[in-house]
Coordinates of C-alpha atoms in Angstrom, one line a residue:
Chain K
M1 CA 0.0 -0.1 -0.1
F2 CA 2.6 2.4 1.0
A3 CA 5.0 1.5 -1.9
Y4 CA 1.8 2.0 -4.1
I5 CA 1.4 5.5 -2.9
A6 CA 4.8 6.4 -3.1
A7 CA 5.0 5.2 -6.5
R8 CA 2.0 7.3 -7.8
L9 CA 3.3 10.3 -6.0
L10 CA 6.6 10.0 -7.7
Q11 CA 4.7 9.4 -11.1
A12 CA 3.0 13.1 -10.4
I13 CA 6.2 14.9 -10.2
P14 CA 7.2 15.0 -13.8
V15 CA 3.8 15.8 -14.7
L16 CA 4.0 18.9 -12.3
L17 CA 7.5 19.9 -13.6
A18 CA 6.1 19.8 -17.2
V19 CA 3.1 21.9 -16.3
G20 CA 5.4 24.4 -14.4
F21 CA 7.7 24.3 -17.3
I22 CA 4.7 25.6 -19.6
A23 CA 3.7 28.2 -16.9
F24 CA 7.2 29.4 -16.8
A25 CA 7.6 29.6 -20.5
L26 CA 4.7 31.8 -20.5
F27 CA 6.5 34.2 -18.1
A28 CA 9.7 33.9 -20.0
Y29 CA 8.3 34.5 -23.6
V30 CA 4.8 36.2 -23.3
G31 CA 5.2 39.9 -22.8
D32 CA 8.4 41.6 -21.1
P33 CA 7.9 42.4 -17.5
V34 CA 10.9 44.8 -17.8
Q35 CA 9.3 46.8 -20.1
I36 CA 6.0 46.7 -18.4
M37 CA 7.8 47.8 -14.9
L38 CA 9.9 50.7 -16.4
G39 CA 7.2 52.1 -18.8
Q40 CA 8.1 54.7 -21.3
D41 CA 11.4 56.5 -20.4
F42 CA 14.3 54.5 -19.4
T43 CA 18.1 54.1 -20.0
E44 CA 19.8 51.2 -21.2
A45 CA 21.5 51.1 -17.7
Q46 CA 18.1 51.2 -15.8
R47 CA 17.2 48.3 -18.0
L48 CA 20.0 46.1 -17.5
A49 CA 20.1 46.9 -13.5
L50 CA 16.2 45.8 -13.5
Q51 CA 16.8 42.7 -15.5
H52 CA 19.6 41.8 -13.0
S53 CA 17.7 42.5 -10.0
L54 CA 14.8 40.4 -11.5
G55 CA 17.3 37.5 -12.3
L56 CA 16.4 37.7 -15.7
D57 CA 19.9 37.9 -17.3
Q58 CA 20.4 34.4 -15.6
P59 CA 20.4 31.2 -17.7
F60 CA 17.0 29.8 -18.6
F61 CA 17.2 26.8 -16.5
V62 CA 18.6 28.6 -13.4
Q63 CA 15.4 30.8 -14.0
Y64 CA 13.1 27.9 -14.2
G65 CA 14.5 26.5 -11.1
H66 CA 13.9 29.9 -9.2
F67 CA 10.5 30.0 -10.7
M68 CA 9.6 26.7 -9.3
W69 CA 11.0 27.4 -6.0
A70 CA 9.2 30.3 -5.6
M71 CA 6.0 28.6 -6.6
L72 CA 6.6 25.9 -3.9
H73 CA 6.7 28.7 -1.4
G74 CA 3.4 30.1 -2.7
N75 CA 5.1 33.3 -4.1
F76 CA 3.6 33.7 -7.9
G77 CA 4.4 37.1 -8.3
L78 CA 2.5 40.2 -9.1
S79 CA -0.5 40.4 -11.1
Y80 CA 0.0 42.9 -14.3
R81 CA -3.5 44.0 -14.1
L82 CA -4.1 44.7 -10.4
A83 CA -0.4 45.1 -9.2
T84 CA -0.8 43.1 -6.2
P85 CA 0.4 39.3 -5.1
V86 CA -1.3 36.7 -7.2
G87 CA -1.1 34.6 -4.2
G88 CA -3.2 36.8 -2.1
L89 CA -5.8 37.4 -5.0
I90 CA -6.7 33.6 -5.5
A91 CA -6.4 33.2 -1.8
A92 CA -9.1 35.7 -1.5
R93 CA -11.1 34.3 -4.4
F94 CA -10.8 30.4 -3.5
P95 CA -13.4 30.1 -0.9
A96 CA -16.1 31.4 -3.1
T97 CA -15.1 28.8 -5.9
A98 CA -14.6 26.0 -3.4
E99 CA -18.3 26.4 -1.9
L100 CA -20.1 26.8 -5.4
V101 CA -18.1 23.4 -6.4
L102 CA -18.9 21.5 -3.3
A103 CA -22.7 22.6 -3.3
S104 CA -22.7 21.5 -7.1
A105 CA -21.2 18.1 -6.3
I106 CA -23.8 17.7 -3.3
L107 CA -26.6 18.4 -5.5
A108 CA -25.4 16.1 -8.3
L109 CA -25.1 13.3 -6.2
V110 CA -28.2 13.7 -3.8
V111 CA -30.4 14.2 -7.0
G112 CA -28.4 11.9 -9.7
V113 CA -28.0 9.0 -7.6
P114 CA -31.6 8.4 -6.7
L115 CA -32.8 9.2 -10.1
G116 CA -30.5 6.7 -11.7
I117 CA -31.3 4.0 -9.1
Y118 CA -34.9 4.7 -10.3
T119 CA -34.8 4.7 -13.9
G120 CA -32.5 1.7 -13.5
I121 CA -35.1 -0.5 -11.4
H122 CA -38.1 0.8 -13.4
R123 CA -36.7 1.1 -16.9
E124 CA -39.9 0.7 -18.8
S125 CA -42.3 3.2 -16.8
W126 CA -43.3 6.5 -18.5
L127 CA -41.4 8.3 -15.6
S128 CA -38.1 6.8 -16.5
R129 CA -38.4 7.8 -20.1
L130 CA -39.4 11.4 -19.4
I131 CA -36.4 11.5 -17.0
M132 CA -34.0 9.9 -19.7
G133 CA -35.6 12.3 -22.0
F134 CA -34.8 15.4 -19.9
S135 CA -31.2 14.1 -19.2
L136 CA -30.4 14.3 -22.8
I137 CA -31.3 17.9 -22.8
G138 CA -29.0 18.4 -19.6
V139 CA -26.3 17.0 -21.8
S140 CA -26.8 19.2 -24.7
L141 CA -27.6 22.5 -23.0
P142 CA -24.3 24.5 -22.5
T143 CA -23.6 25.5 -19.1
F144 CA -23.9 29.4 -19.7
L145 CA -27.1 29.0 -21.5
L146 CA -28.7 27.1 -18.8
G147 CA -27.7 30.0 -16.2
I148 CA -28.9 32.8 -18.6
L149 CA -32.3 30.8 -18.9
L150 CA -32.5 30.4 -15.1
I151 CA -31.9 34.0 -14.8
L152 CA -34.3 34.8 -17.0
F153 CA -37.0 32.8 -15.3
F154 CA -36.3 33.1 -11.6
S155 CA -34.7 36.5 -11.4
V156 CA -36.0 38.6 -14.1
L157 CA -39.7 37.3 -14.7
L158 CA -40.5 35.9 -11.0
G159 CA -37.9 37.9 -9.1
W160 CA -37.5 34.9 -6.5
L161 CA -33.8 34.7 -6.4
P162 CA -30.6 37.0 -6.9
S163 CA -29.0 36.8 -10.4
F164 CA -25.3 37.9 -9.3
G165 CA -22.8 37.7 -6.5
R166 CA -22.7 35.7 -3.4
G167 CA -25.0 37.7 -1.0
S168 CA -23.6 38.6 2.2
V169 CA -20.9 36.5 3.6
V170 CA -19.4 35.8 7.0
N171 CA -15.8 36.0 7.5
F172 CA -13.5 33.3 9.5
A173 CA -9.8 34.5 9.4
H174 CA -9.1 33.6 5.7
W175 CA -12.4 32.0 4.8
S176 CA -15.7 33.7 4.0
T177 CA -18.5 31.5 3.8
G178 CA -21.9 32.3 2.2
F179 CA -23.4 29.0 3.8
L180 CA -24.5 31.0 7.0
T181 CA -26.6 33.8 5.7
L182 CA -29.8 33.7 4.0
S183 CA -28.8 36.0 1.1
G184 CA -25.6 33.8 0.7
L185 CA -27.8 30.5 0.6
K186 CA -30.2 32.1 -2.0
S187 CA -27.4 33.4 -4.1
L188 CA -26.1 29.9 -4.3
I189 CA -29.2 28.1 -5.4
L190 CA -29.1 29.3 -9.2
P191 CA -25.2 28.9 -9.7
S192 CA -24.9 25.6 -8.3
I193 CA -27.9 24.2 -10.4
T194 CA -26.1 25.7 -13.4
L195 CA -23.0 24.1 -12.6
G196 CA -24.3 20.8 -11.1
L197 CA -26.9 19.7 -13.9
F198 CA -24.5 18.4 -16.3
Q199 CA -22.7 16.1 -13.7
M200 CA -26.2 15.3 -12.3
T201 CA -27.3 13.9 -15.6
L202 CA -23.9 11.9 -16.2
I203 CA -24.2 10.5 -12.8
M204 CA -27.8 9.7 -13.2
R205 CA -27.0 7.9 -16.4
L206 CA -24.0 6.2 -15.1
V207 CA -25.8 4.7 -12.2
R208 CA -28.5 3.6 -14.5
T209 CA -26.6 1.8 -17.0
E210 CA -24.5 0.2 -13.9
M211 CA -28.0 -0.9 -12.2
L212 CA -29.2 -2.6 -15.5
E213 CA -25.9 -4.3 -15.9
V214 CA -25.7 -5.4 -12.2
L215 CA -29.5 -6.6 -12.2
R216 CA -28.8 -9.0 -15.0
S217 CA -25.8 -10.7 -13.1
D218 CA -25.9 -14.1 -11.6
Y219 CA -25.8 -13.1 -8.0
I220 CA -29.0 -11.0 -8.2
K221 CA -31.0 -13.7 -9.9
F222 CA -29.4 -16.1 -7.1
A223 CA -30.6 -13.5 -4.4
R224 CA -34.1 -13.4 -6.1
A225 CA -34.1 -17.4 -6.2
R226 CA -33.5 -17.2 -2.2
G227 CA -36.6 -15.3 -1.8
L228 CA -35.0 -11.9 -0.7
S229 CA -37.3 -8.8 -0.8
Q230 CA -37.0 -6.3 -3.9
R231 CA -35.6 -3.9 -1.4
A232 CA -32.8 -6.0 0.1
I233 CA -31.9 -7.2 -3.6
H234 CA -31.9 -3.4 -5.0
F235 CA -30.3 -1.7 -2.1
G236 CA -28.5 -4.2 -0.4
H237 CA -27.1 -6.2 -3.3
A238 CA -27.2 -4.1 -6.5
L239 CA -26.4 -0.6 -5.3
K240 CA -23.3 -1.3 -3.4
N241 CA -21.9 -2.8 -6.6
T242 CA -22.7 0.1 -8.8
L243 CA -21.0 2.6 -6.7
V244 CA -17.3 1.8 -7.6
P245 CA -17.3 3.1 -10.9
V246 CA -19.7 5.9 -9.5
I247 CA -17.0 7.0 -7.1
T248 CA -14.4 7.1 -9.7
I249 CA -16.4 9.2 -12.0
V250 CA -17.6 11.6 -9.3
G251 CA -14.0 12.0 -8.1
L252 CA -12.8 12.8 -11.6
Q253 CA -15.7 15.2 -12.4
I254 CA -15.0 17.2 -9.5
G255 CA -12.2 18.6 -11.8
S256 CA -14.5 19.2 -14.3
L257 CA -16.8 21.1 -12.1
L258 CA -13.7 23.1 -11.3
A259 CA -13.0 23.9 -14.8
F260 CA -17.0 24.7 -15.6
S261 CA -17.0 26.9 -12.5
L262 CA -15.4 29.6 -14.5
V263 CA -18.3 29.6 -17.1
T264 CA -21.0 29.6 -14.1
E265 CA -18.9 32.3 -12.4
T266 CA -18.8 34.4 -15.4
V267 CA -22.6 34.1 -15.8
F268 CA -23.6 35.0 -12.3
Q269 CA -20.7 37.2 -11.6
W270 CA -19.6 35.0 -8.8
P271 CA -16.5 36.3 -7.4
G272 CA -14.2 33.0 -7.5
M273 CA -11.0 32.1 -9.3
G274 CA -12.5 31.2 -12.4
L275 CA -14.0 34.7 -12.6
L276 CA -10.3 35.9 -12.0
L277 CA -8.9 33.5 -14.7
V278 CA -11.4 34.8 -17.2
Q279 CA -10.9 38.5 -16.5
S280 CA -6.9 37.9 -16.5
I281 CA -7.1 36.1 -19.9
G282 CA -8.9 39.0 -21.5
V283 CA -6.2 41.4 -20.5
A284 CA -3.4 38.9 -21.1
D285 CA -2.4 38.9 -17.2
I286 CA 0.1 36.1 -17.5
P287 CA 1.0 35.7 -13.8
V288 CA -2.5 35.1 -12.8
M289 CA -2.9 32.5 -15.6
S290 CA 0.2 30.7 -15.1
A291 CA -0.5 30.5 -11.1
Y292 CA -3.9 29.3 -11.8
L293 CA -2.5 26.6 -14.4
M294 CA -0.2 25.8 -11.6
L295 CA -2.8 25.3 -8.7
V296 CA -5.3 23.5 -11.1
S297 CA -2.8 21.0 -12.1
V298 CA -1.7 20.4 -8.6
F299 CA -5.4 19.8 -7.8
F300 CA -6.0 17.5 -10.5
V301 CA -2.8 15.4 -9.7
L302 CA -4.2 15.1 -6.2
I303 CA -7.7 14.1 -7.3
N304 CA -6.5 11.5 -9.7
L305 CA -4.3 10.1 -6.6
I306 CA -7.4 9.9 -4.4
V307 CA -9.5 8.4 -6.7
D308 CA -6.9 5.6 -7.6
L309 CA -6.5 5.2 -3.9
L310 CA -10.4 4.9 -3.5
Y311 CA -10.6 2.2 -6.1
Y312 CA -7.9 0.4 -4.5
A313 CA -9.6 0.6 -1.0
V314 CA -13.2 -0.2 -2.7
D315 CA -12.4 -2.7 -5.0
P316 CA -10.0 -5.6 -3.5
R317 CA -9.6 -7.3 -6.8
L318 CA -7.6 -4.6 -7.9
R319 CA -4.2 -4.6 -6.3
V320 CA -2.3 -3.8 -9.4
D321 CA -1.8 -0.5 -11.0
R322 CA -5.0 0.6 -12.9
R323 CA -6.3 4.0 -13.7
G324 CA -10.0 4.9 -14.2
R325 CA -10.5 7.8 -16.2
G326 CA -13.9 9.7 -16.8
G327 CA -15.2 11.2 -19.7
S328 CA -14.1 14.9 -20.2
R329 CA -16.5 17.1 -22.1
Chain T
M1 CA -29.3 7.0 -60.4
K2 CA -28.7 3.2 -59.5
A3 CA -26.0 4.3 -56.9
I4 CA -28.5 6.3 -55.2
A5 CA -31.2 3.8 -55.2
R6 CA -28.6 1.0 -54.0
A7 CA -27.6 3.4 -51.2
L8 CA -31.3 4.0 -50.1
D9 CA -31.8 0.2 -50.0
S10 CA -28.8 -0.4 -47.7
D11 CA -28.8 -1.4 -44.0
F12 CA -27.7 1.9 -43.0
A13 CA -30.5 3.7 -44.7
Y14 CA -33.0 1.2 -43.1
S15 CA -31.6 1.6 -39.9
F16 CA -31.9 5.3 -40.2
R17 CA -35.6 5.4 -41.6
R18 CA -36.5 2.9 -38.9
S19 CA -35.3 5.5 -36.1
P20 CA -37.5 8.3 -35.6
V21 CA -34.9 10.1 -33.6
A22 CA -32.4 9.8 -36.1
V23 CA -34.7 11.2 -38.9
F24 CA -35.7 13.9 -36.8
S25 CA -32.3 15.0 -35.9
G26 CA -31.3 14.4 -39.4
L27 CA -33.8 16.8 -40.4
I28 CA -33.0 19.6 -37.6
V29 CA -29.3 19.5 -38.8
L30 CA -30.3 19.5 -42.4
V31 CA -32.3 22.8 -41.8
L32 CA -29.9 24.4 -39.7
G33 CA -27.1 23.5 -42.1
L34 CA -29.0 24.9 -45.2
G35 CA -30.1 27.8 -43.3
A36 CA -26.4 28.8 -42.2
F37 CA -24.7 27.6 -45.6
L38 CA -27.2 29.6 -47.8
A39 CA -27.4 32.4 -45.3
P40 CA -25.9 35.2 -47.6
W41 CA -28.5 34.3 -50.0
I42 CA -31.7 33.5 -48.1
A43 CA -31.0 35.6 -45.0
P44 CA -34.0 38.5 -44.9
H45 CA -31.5 41.1 -44.0
N46 CA -27.5 41.4 -44.2
P47 CA -26.5 41.8 -40.4
F48 CA -22.9 43.1 -41.4
D49 CA -24.0 45.8 -43.7
V50 CA -24.0 48.9 -41.3
A51 CA -25.7 51.0 -43.9
T52 CA -28.9 49.2 -43.9
L53 CA -29.2 49.3 -40.2
N54 CA -31.8 51.9 -38.8
L55 CA -32.0 52.5 -34.9
M56 CA -35.7 53.2 -35.4
N57 CA -35.9 49.3 -35.7
S58 CA -34.1 48.6 -32.5
F59 CA -35.4 46.2 -29.9
M60 CA -38.5 45.4 -32.0
P61 CA -39.8 42.2 -30.5
P62 CA -40.5 38.9 -32.3
V63 CA -43.4 38.5 -34.5
P64 CA -46.4 37.5 -32.3
A65 CA -46.2 40.6 -30.1
A66 CA -48.1 43.7 -30.6
D67 CA -45.6 46.3 -31.9
S68 CA -43.5 43.7 -34.0
N69 CA -42.8 43.9 -37.7
A70 CA -43.2 41.0 -40.1
S71 CA -39.8 41.6 -41.8
F72 CA -38.1 41.0 -38.5
L73 CA -39.4 37.4 -37.4
L74 CA -37.4 36.9 -34.5
G75 CA -37.1 40.7 -33.4
T76 CA -34.0 42.8 -33.6
D77 CA -31.3 43.9 -31.1
D78 CA -30.0 47.4 -29.8
Q79 CA -28.8 48.6 -33.1
G80 CA -31.7 47.5 -35.2
R81 CA -30.2 44.2 -36.5
D82 CA -32.4 41.5 -37.5
I83 CA -32.2 38.5 -35.1
L84 CA -32.9 35.9 -37.5
S85 CA -30.2 36.9 -40.1
A86 CA -27.8 37.1 -37.3
I87 CA -28.4 33.8 -36.4
M88 CA -28.1 32.0 -39.8
F89 CA -24.8 33.9 -40.0
G90 CA -23.8 33.0 -36.5
T91 CA -24.6 29.3 -37.2
R92 CA -22.7 29.5 -40.1
L93 CA -19.4 30.6 -38.1
S94 CA -20.4 28.0 -35.3
L95 CA -20.2 25.1 -37.9
F96 CA -17.1 26.4 -39.6
V97 CA -15.3 26.7 -36.5
G98 CA -16.5 23.2 -35.2
F99 CA -15.8 21.4 -38.4
L100 CA -12.2 22.8 -39.0
A101 CA -11.3 22.2 -35.5
I102 CA -12.2 18.6 -35.6
I103 CA -10.6 18.3 -38.7
F104 CA -7.5 19.8 -37.3
S105 CA -7.9 17.7 -34.0
L106 CA -8.3 14.7 -36.4
A107 CA -5.1 15.3 -38.3
V108 CA -3.1 15.5 -35.2
G109 CA -4.7 12.8 -33.5
I110 CA -4.5 10.3 -36.5
G111 CA -0.8 11.5 -37.1
V112 CA 0.5 11.0 -33.6
G113 CA -1.8 7.8 -33.1
L114 CA -0.3 6.2 -36.3
L115 CA 3.1 7.3 -35.1
A116 CA 3.0 6.0 -31.6
G117 CA 1.0 2.7 -32.6
Y118 CA 3.4 2.0 -35.4
A119 CA 6.7 2.9 -33.8
G120 CA 5.9 1.6 -30.5
G121 CA 8.8 1.6 -27.9
A122 CA 10.1 5.0 -26.4
T123 CA 8.0 7.1 -29.2
D124 CA 4.8 5.5 -28.0
A125 CA 5.3 6.0 -24.3
V126 CA 6.5 9.3 -24.7
L127 CA 3.4 10.5 -27.0
M128 CA 1.0 8.6 -24.9
R129 CA 2.1 10.0 -21.7
V130 CA 1.4 13.4 -23.1
A131 CA -2.0 12.3 -24.4
D132 CA -2.8 11.0 -21.1
V133 CA -1.7 14.0 -19.2
Q134 CA -3.8 16.2 -21.2
L135 CA -6.7 13.8 -20.8
T136 CA -6.6 14.7 -17.3
F137 CA -7.4 18.3 -17.8
P138 CA -10.9 19.1 -18.9
S139 CA -10.7 20.3 -22.8
I140 CA -12.4 23.6 -22.2
L141 CA -9.8 24.7 -19.8
I142 CA -7.2 23.6 -22.3
A143 CA -8.8 25.6 -25.0
L144 CA -9.2 28.6 -22.9
L145 CA -5.8 28.6 -21.9
V146 CA -4.3 28.2 -25.1
D147 CA -6.6 30.6 -26.6
G148 CA -5.5 33.2 -24.0
V149 CA -1.7 32.6 -24.8
V150 CA -2.0 32.8 -28.4
Q151 CA -4.1 35.7 -28.0
A152 CA -1.4 37.5 -25.8
L153 CA 1.2 36.4 -28.1
L154 CA -0.2 38.1 -31.2
P155 CA -0.3 42.0 -31.6
R156 CA -3.3 43.6 -30.7
Q157 CA -4.4 45.1 -34.1
Y158 CA -4.6 41.3 -35.7
H159 CA -7.0 40.2 -33.0
D160 CA -10.2 40.4 -34.8
Q161 CA -8.9 39.2 -37.9
L162 CA -7.1 36.2 -36.7
S163 CA -9.4 35.2 -33.9
L164 CA -11.3 32.7 -36.0
Y165 CA -8.1 30.9 -36.6
V166 CA -6.8 31.1 -33.1
I167 CA -10.0 29.5 -31.8
I168 CA -10.1 26.9 -34.3
F169 CA -6.4 25.8 -33.1
A170 CA -7.3 26.1 -29.5
I171 CA -10.4 23.9 -29.7
G172 CA -8.4 21.3 -32.0
I173 CA -5.4 21.3 -29.7
A174 CA -7.8 20.7 -27.0
R175 CA -9.5 17.4 -28.3
W176 CA -6.7 15.6 -30.1
P177 CA -5.8 13.0 -27.4
Q178 CA -8.9 11.3 -27.9
F179 CA -8.5 10.4 -31.6
A180 CA -4.7 9.6 -31.0
R181 CA -5.6 7.0 -28.3
T182 CA -8.3 5.4 -30.5
V183 CA -6.1 5.4 -33.5
R184 CA -3.1 4.1 -31.8
G185 CA -5.2 1.2 -30.2
S186 CA -6.5 0.2 -33.8
T187 CA -2.9 0.5 -35.3
L188 CA -1.5 -1.6 -32.6
V189 CA -3.9 -4.4 -33.9
E190 CA -3.2 -3.6 -37.7
R191 CA 0.4 -3.6 -37.1
G192 CA 0.7 -7.4 -36.6
R193 CA -1.8 -8.3 -39.6
D194 CA 0.1 -10.2 -42.8
Y195 CA -0.7 -7.5 -45.0
V196 CA 1.5 -5.0 -43.0
M197 CA 4.3 -7.6 -42.9
A198 CA 4.0 -8.3 -46.7
A199 CA 4.5 -4.4 -47.2
R200 CA 7.5 -4.5 -45.1
V201 CA 9.0 -7.5 -46.9
I202 CA 8.8 -5.9 -50.2
G203 CA 10.5 -2.6 -49.0
I204 CA 7.8 -0.2 -48.9
P205 CA 8.6 2.8 -46.8
S206 CA 7.4 3.0 -43.2
W207 CA 5.4 6.3 -43.8
R208 CA 3.8 4.9 -47.0
I209 CA 2.8 1.7 -44.9
M210 CA 1.2 4.0 -42.0
L211 CA -0.6 6.4 -44.5
S212 CA -1.8 3.9 -47.4
H213 CA -2.0 0.6 -45.8
I214 CA -3.0 1.2 -42.0
L215 CA -4.6 4.4 -42.2
P216 CA -7.9 3.3 -44.4
N217 CA -8.2 0.4 -42.0
V218 CA -8.2 2.4 -38.5
L219 CA -10.4 5.4 -39.9
G220 CA -13.9 3.6 -39.0
P221 CA -14.2 4.4 -35.8
M222 CA -13.2 7.9 -36.2
L223 CA -16.6 8.7 -37.9
V224 CA -18.4 8.0 -34.7
I225 CA -16.2 10.0 -32.5
A226 CA -15.5 12.8 -34.9
T227 CA -19.5 13.4 -34.8
L228 CA -19.9 13.5 -31.3
S229 CA -16.8 15.6 -31.0
L230 CA -18.3 18.0 -33.5
G231 CA -21.3 18.8 -30.9
L232 CA -18.7 19.1 -28.4
A233 CA -16.6 21.5 -30.4
I234 CA -19.5 23.8 -31.5
L235 CA -20.2 24.1 -27.6
D236 CA -16.4 24.8 -26.9
E237 CA -16.7 27.8 -29.3
A238 CA -19.7 29.1 -28.0
T239 CA -18.5 28.9 -24.2
L240 CA -15.1 30.6 -25.3
S241 CA -17.1 33.3 -27.2
F242 CA -19.5 33.7 -24.3
L243 CA -16.4 34.1 -22.0
G244 CA -15.4 37.1 -24.5
V245 CA -12.2 35.3 -25.5
G246 CA -13.7 33.7 -28.8
L247 CA -15.0 35.4 -31.6
P248 CA -15.4 39.2 -31.4
P249 CA -18.7 41.1 -32.1
T250 CA -17.6 42.0 -35.7
Q251 CA -17.8 38.5 -36.7
P252 CA -20.5 37.0 -34.2
S253 CA -21.0 33.2 -33.8
L254 CA -23.8 31.9 -31.8
G255 CA -21.7 32.3 -28.6
T256 CA -21.0 35.9 -29.1
L257 CA -24.7 36.8 -29.9
I258 CA -25.8 35.1 -26.8
R259 CA -23.1 37.1 -24.8
I260 CA -24.3 40.3 -26.3
G261 CA -27.9 39.6 -25.8
N262 CA -27.0 38.8 -22.1
D263 CA -26.6 42.4 -21.3
F264 CA -30.3 43.0 -22.4
L265 CA -31.8 40.3 -20.4
F266 CA -32.5 42.8 -17.2
S267 CA -34.4 45.3 -19.6
G268 CA -36.6 42.8 -20.7
E269 CA -35.3 42.1 -24.3
W270 CA -35.1 38.5 -23.8
W271 CA -35.3 37.6 -27.5
V272 CA -31.8 39.0 -28.3
T273 CA -30.2 36.2 -26.3
V274 CA -33.0 33.4 -26.0
F275 CA -33.3 32.8 -29.9
P276 CA -29.7 32.0 -30.7
G277 CA -29.4 30.1 -27.7
I278 CA -32.2 27.6 -28.4
T279 CA -30.5 27.4 -31.8
L280 CA -27.4 26.2 -30.3
A281 CA -28.6 23.9 -28.0
L282 CA -31.1 22.3 -30.8
M283 CA -28.1 22.0 -33.1
V284 CA -25.9 20.5 -30.8
L285 CA -28.6 18.5 -29.4
A286 CA -29.7 16.7 -33.0
I287 CA -25.8 16.5 -33.5
N288 CA -25.5 14.5 -30.3
L289 CA -28.5 12.3 -31.3
L290 CA -27.1 11.6 -34.7
G291 CA -23.9 10.8 -33.2
D292 CA -25.7 8.3 -31.1
W293 CA -27.6 6.6 -33.6
L294 CA -24.4 6.4 -35.9
R295 CA -22.4 4.5 -33.1
D296 CA -25.5 2.0 -32.9
A297 CA -26.0 1.9 -36.6
L298 CA -22.1 1.2 -37.3
T299 CA -21.3 -1.0 -34.3
P300 CA -24.1 -3.3 -33.9
R301 CA -21.9 -5.3 -31.4
L302 CA -22.3 -2.9 -28.9
R303 CA -25.7 -2.8 -28.8

């Protein structure tokens, strides 16, 4: 077990180094920070002095080393657009994104799994067909369009829910939460539905397929032959075995939620990391972009690792290196 | 004539006729595709000709409303531009970007997949490792970052002209690993076949074996993946344009139209954003349904 974790962690290092290299190349070749910091009037000596003080006159790989070292210590440089440290910017925005992603993931699971079980058990009922039909729309409707339509109905026409922002938040040290105020919770409803619907349909379809598969297997037939109740068969025997792939997909889809959170955050002007990235890309704010890239890849590597370990823990047959992979949109 | 009759009588056509979903989505794709393709000739107005725009016509509601105008079926936007015509031209751009992005992605994916599968060894390991790493990131994130970086590298004055090609590149690059993995898988199987061995024995160069012997045999599954990816590529483009890093308002795709219309949502002019949105959703839904049907029709084993 320990050797397995260690091996997986070692595999992650080249990936992070490669992503760091891309992030660094962005720094090094897109835009000239010296030019940006000096402005219009400067002498050649000033330029060289600044270049030297920033370490930009050193060999490429030395600079790369410094860059990775600084990143390791949470020093991501200054934003070109806001002239403040990127680390602080992202730290301030992180809670908003984390809460949005968490709420959407819970929503997708709490609604998706029961719907999947229902449509799997009662595959011929009209309600199942209706749900399946709607799930097709859920897959084809782009995230931002869903957000716009929800705003149109629930904010503009009905006026029930706020259409932008997080409402009022409560601050704890470095964390600001919208979970504790009424306006914060109300503001969370539309964005989390927008972000969670696609994953919800995905989880539902997956649970349904797995249920159908498992219900056909021999041990279920045997359980029926033993005269167990429907309830015991469906929930005691079948459901347990459908959950292995579901765990994998849900884990991997958290990454996808993080990516699509930037679309949702743009639609709802949700003050999270995604909105920060979109605003930064618009003005080519490279330090923010490369910091985001680094953080997201660390996050993705961690998710993959956790999913692998869960697989390892849940399914005793898999004691060899096997990697699950989910559909990415 | 005979060929057409034979085509209509094939299993493939039979399966199409038998599936109401396929016929229905085929019709939607046909109507939207024709509308987009013929837009310069059949659109009721030219949304790009500033001279024909009249501010008096701005924010006209769609037709059943009281103060609507029959020549603007789906209403007009803030500058008096006809929404229907804008949608037709926008669909044209969205389809164009989607198609080219998938072709680009196919070219890269097939090239890498063939090379990795045929060469094997270290080449294979390195190429597939890159594909694996890229697959762990959602494609929209990669497309967004590639798009942002390329835009930053280009001088500002060329942005509007080049953004069409930048976005095709970004979406194409984000989607190649899927094609590469599939092609590599089939190439590994084909490489061991007798005909490849025979070709090698008579001294045909490797690149020719790859391109003219193996390639035709691994293309089969590509059609299905490409169709399903087309829907996703169109969504990617719309998402990027909606985020404001895709096509500019001077060349509005469906995503750009939705973004522009989004600003008028709160003042009650819902039609500016809702109609392009419906078109986009319908098109993607129809393409996805067609892709599902194609998969079932071409690979009966999987049913």
